[in-house]
Tab-separated table of C-alpha atoms in Angstrom:
chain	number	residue	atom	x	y	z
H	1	UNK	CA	-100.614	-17.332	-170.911
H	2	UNK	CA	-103.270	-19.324	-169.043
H	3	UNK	CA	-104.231	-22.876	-169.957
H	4	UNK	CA	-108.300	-21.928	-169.118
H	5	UNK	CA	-107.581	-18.937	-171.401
H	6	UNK	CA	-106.720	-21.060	-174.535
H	7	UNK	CA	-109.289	-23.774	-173.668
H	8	UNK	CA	-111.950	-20.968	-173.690
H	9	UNK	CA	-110.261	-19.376	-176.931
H	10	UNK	CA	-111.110	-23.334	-178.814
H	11	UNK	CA	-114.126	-23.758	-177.856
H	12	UNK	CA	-115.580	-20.156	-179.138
H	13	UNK	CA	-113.505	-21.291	-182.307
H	14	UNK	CA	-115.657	-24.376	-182.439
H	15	UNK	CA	-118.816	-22.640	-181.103
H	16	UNK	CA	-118.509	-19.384	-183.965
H	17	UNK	CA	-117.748	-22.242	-186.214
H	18	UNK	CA	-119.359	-24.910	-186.194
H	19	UNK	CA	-120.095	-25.811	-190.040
H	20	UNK	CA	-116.462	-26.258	-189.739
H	21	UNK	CA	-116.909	-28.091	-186.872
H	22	UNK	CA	-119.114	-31.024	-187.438
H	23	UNK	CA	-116.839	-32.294	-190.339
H	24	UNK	CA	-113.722	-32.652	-188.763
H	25	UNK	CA	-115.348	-34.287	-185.564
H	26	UNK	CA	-116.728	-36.186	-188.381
H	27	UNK	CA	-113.482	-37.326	-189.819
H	28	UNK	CA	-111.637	-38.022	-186.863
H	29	UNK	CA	-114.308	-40.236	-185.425
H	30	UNK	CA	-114.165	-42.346	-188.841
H	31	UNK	CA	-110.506	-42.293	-188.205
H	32	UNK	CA	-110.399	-43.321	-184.812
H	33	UNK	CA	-112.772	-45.737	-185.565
H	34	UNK	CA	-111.148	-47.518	-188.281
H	35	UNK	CA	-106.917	-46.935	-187.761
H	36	UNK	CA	-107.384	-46.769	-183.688
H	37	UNK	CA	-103.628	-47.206	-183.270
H	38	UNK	CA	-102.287	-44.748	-185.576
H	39	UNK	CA	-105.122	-42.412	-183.882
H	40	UNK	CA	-103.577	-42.889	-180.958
H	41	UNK	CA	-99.941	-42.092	-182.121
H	42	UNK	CA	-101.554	-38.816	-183.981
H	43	UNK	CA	-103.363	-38.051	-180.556
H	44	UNK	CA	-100.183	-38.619	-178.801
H	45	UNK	CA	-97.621	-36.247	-181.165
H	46	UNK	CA	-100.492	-33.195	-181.312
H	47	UNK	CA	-100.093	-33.523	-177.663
H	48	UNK	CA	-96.559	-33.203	-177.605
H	49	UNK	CA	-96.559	-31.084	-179.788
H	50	UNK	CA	-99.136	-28.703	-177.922
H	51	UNK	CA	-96.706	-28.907	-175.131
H	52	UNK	CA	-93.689	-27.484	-176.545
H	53	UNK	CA	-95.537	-24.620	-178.498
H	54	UNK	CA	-97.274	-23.997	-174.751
H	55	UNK	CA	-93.593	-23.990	-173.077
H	56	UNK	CA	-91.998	-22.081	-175.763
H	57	UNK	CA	-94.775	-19.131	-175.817
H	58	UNK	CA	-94.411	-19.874	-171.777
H	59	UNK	CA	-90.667	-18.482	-172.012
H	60	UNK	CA	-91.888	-15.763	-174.827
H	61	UNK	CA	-94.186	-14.220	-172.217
H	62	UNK	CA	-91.469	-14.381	-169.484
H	63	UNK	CA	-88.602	-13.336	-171.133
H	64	UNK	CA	-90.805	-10.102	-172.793
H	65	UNK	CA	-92.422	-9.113	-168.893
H	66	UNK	CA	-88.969	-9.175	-168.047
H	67	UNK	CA	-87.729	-6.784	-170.619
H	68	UNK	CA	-90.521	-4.678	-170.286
H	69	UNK	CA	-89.398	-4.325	-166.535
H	70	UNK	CA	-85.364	-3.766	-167.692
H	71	UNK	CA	-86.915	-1.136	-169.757
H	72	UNK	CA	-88.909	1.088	-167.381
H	73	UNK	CA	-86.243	0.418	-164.678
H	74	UNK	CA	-84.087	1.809	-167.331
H	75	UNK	CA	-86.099	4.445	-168.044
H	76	UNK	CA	-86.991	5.914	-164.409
H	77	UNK	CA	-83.229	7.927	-163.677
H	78	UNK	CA	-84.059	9.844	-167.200
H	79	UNK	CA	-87.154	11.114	-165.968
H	80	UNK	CA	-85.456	12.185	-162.594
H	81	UNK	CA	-83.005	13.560	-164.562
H	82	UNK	CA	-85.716	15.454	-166.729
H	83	UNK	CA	-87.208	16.698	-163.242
H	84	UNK	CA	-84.383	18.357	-162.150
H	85	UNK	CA	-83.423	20.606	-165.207
């Protein structure tokens, strides 16, 4: 999973959708301009929390490469085995 990959994938999101858009840029300007602190907290645990999703699908992606490999490693002395009969 590549970071330019997901950063593309938001802003087509935003781009397809824009009448969904413009109101939440709306809101969360209000609210950043009004409760700046607790914007800044909220800011703060999405990005946190962006990070551990991004690690966790980081080790998904590794650990399921790596059992694709197991798998046709596994599976290449069966088809040798299927040759020679």
């Amino acid at each position: 999973m590549e970071f330019e990959a997901l950063v593309q994938g938001g802003l087509d999101l935003i781009s397809s959708h824009a009448y969904i858009a413009a109101p939440i840029l709306a809101v969360v300007a209000v609210f950043a301009y009004f409760k700046f602190k607790l914007f800044l907290k909220m800011i703060f645990a999405c990005l946190v929390l962006g990070t551990i999703v991004y690690i966790v699908l980081f080790i998904v992606d590794l650990t399921s490469t790596g059992i694709k490999s197991t798998e046709k490693l596994l599976d290449q002395p069966n088809q040798a085995i299927y040759k020679l009969n």
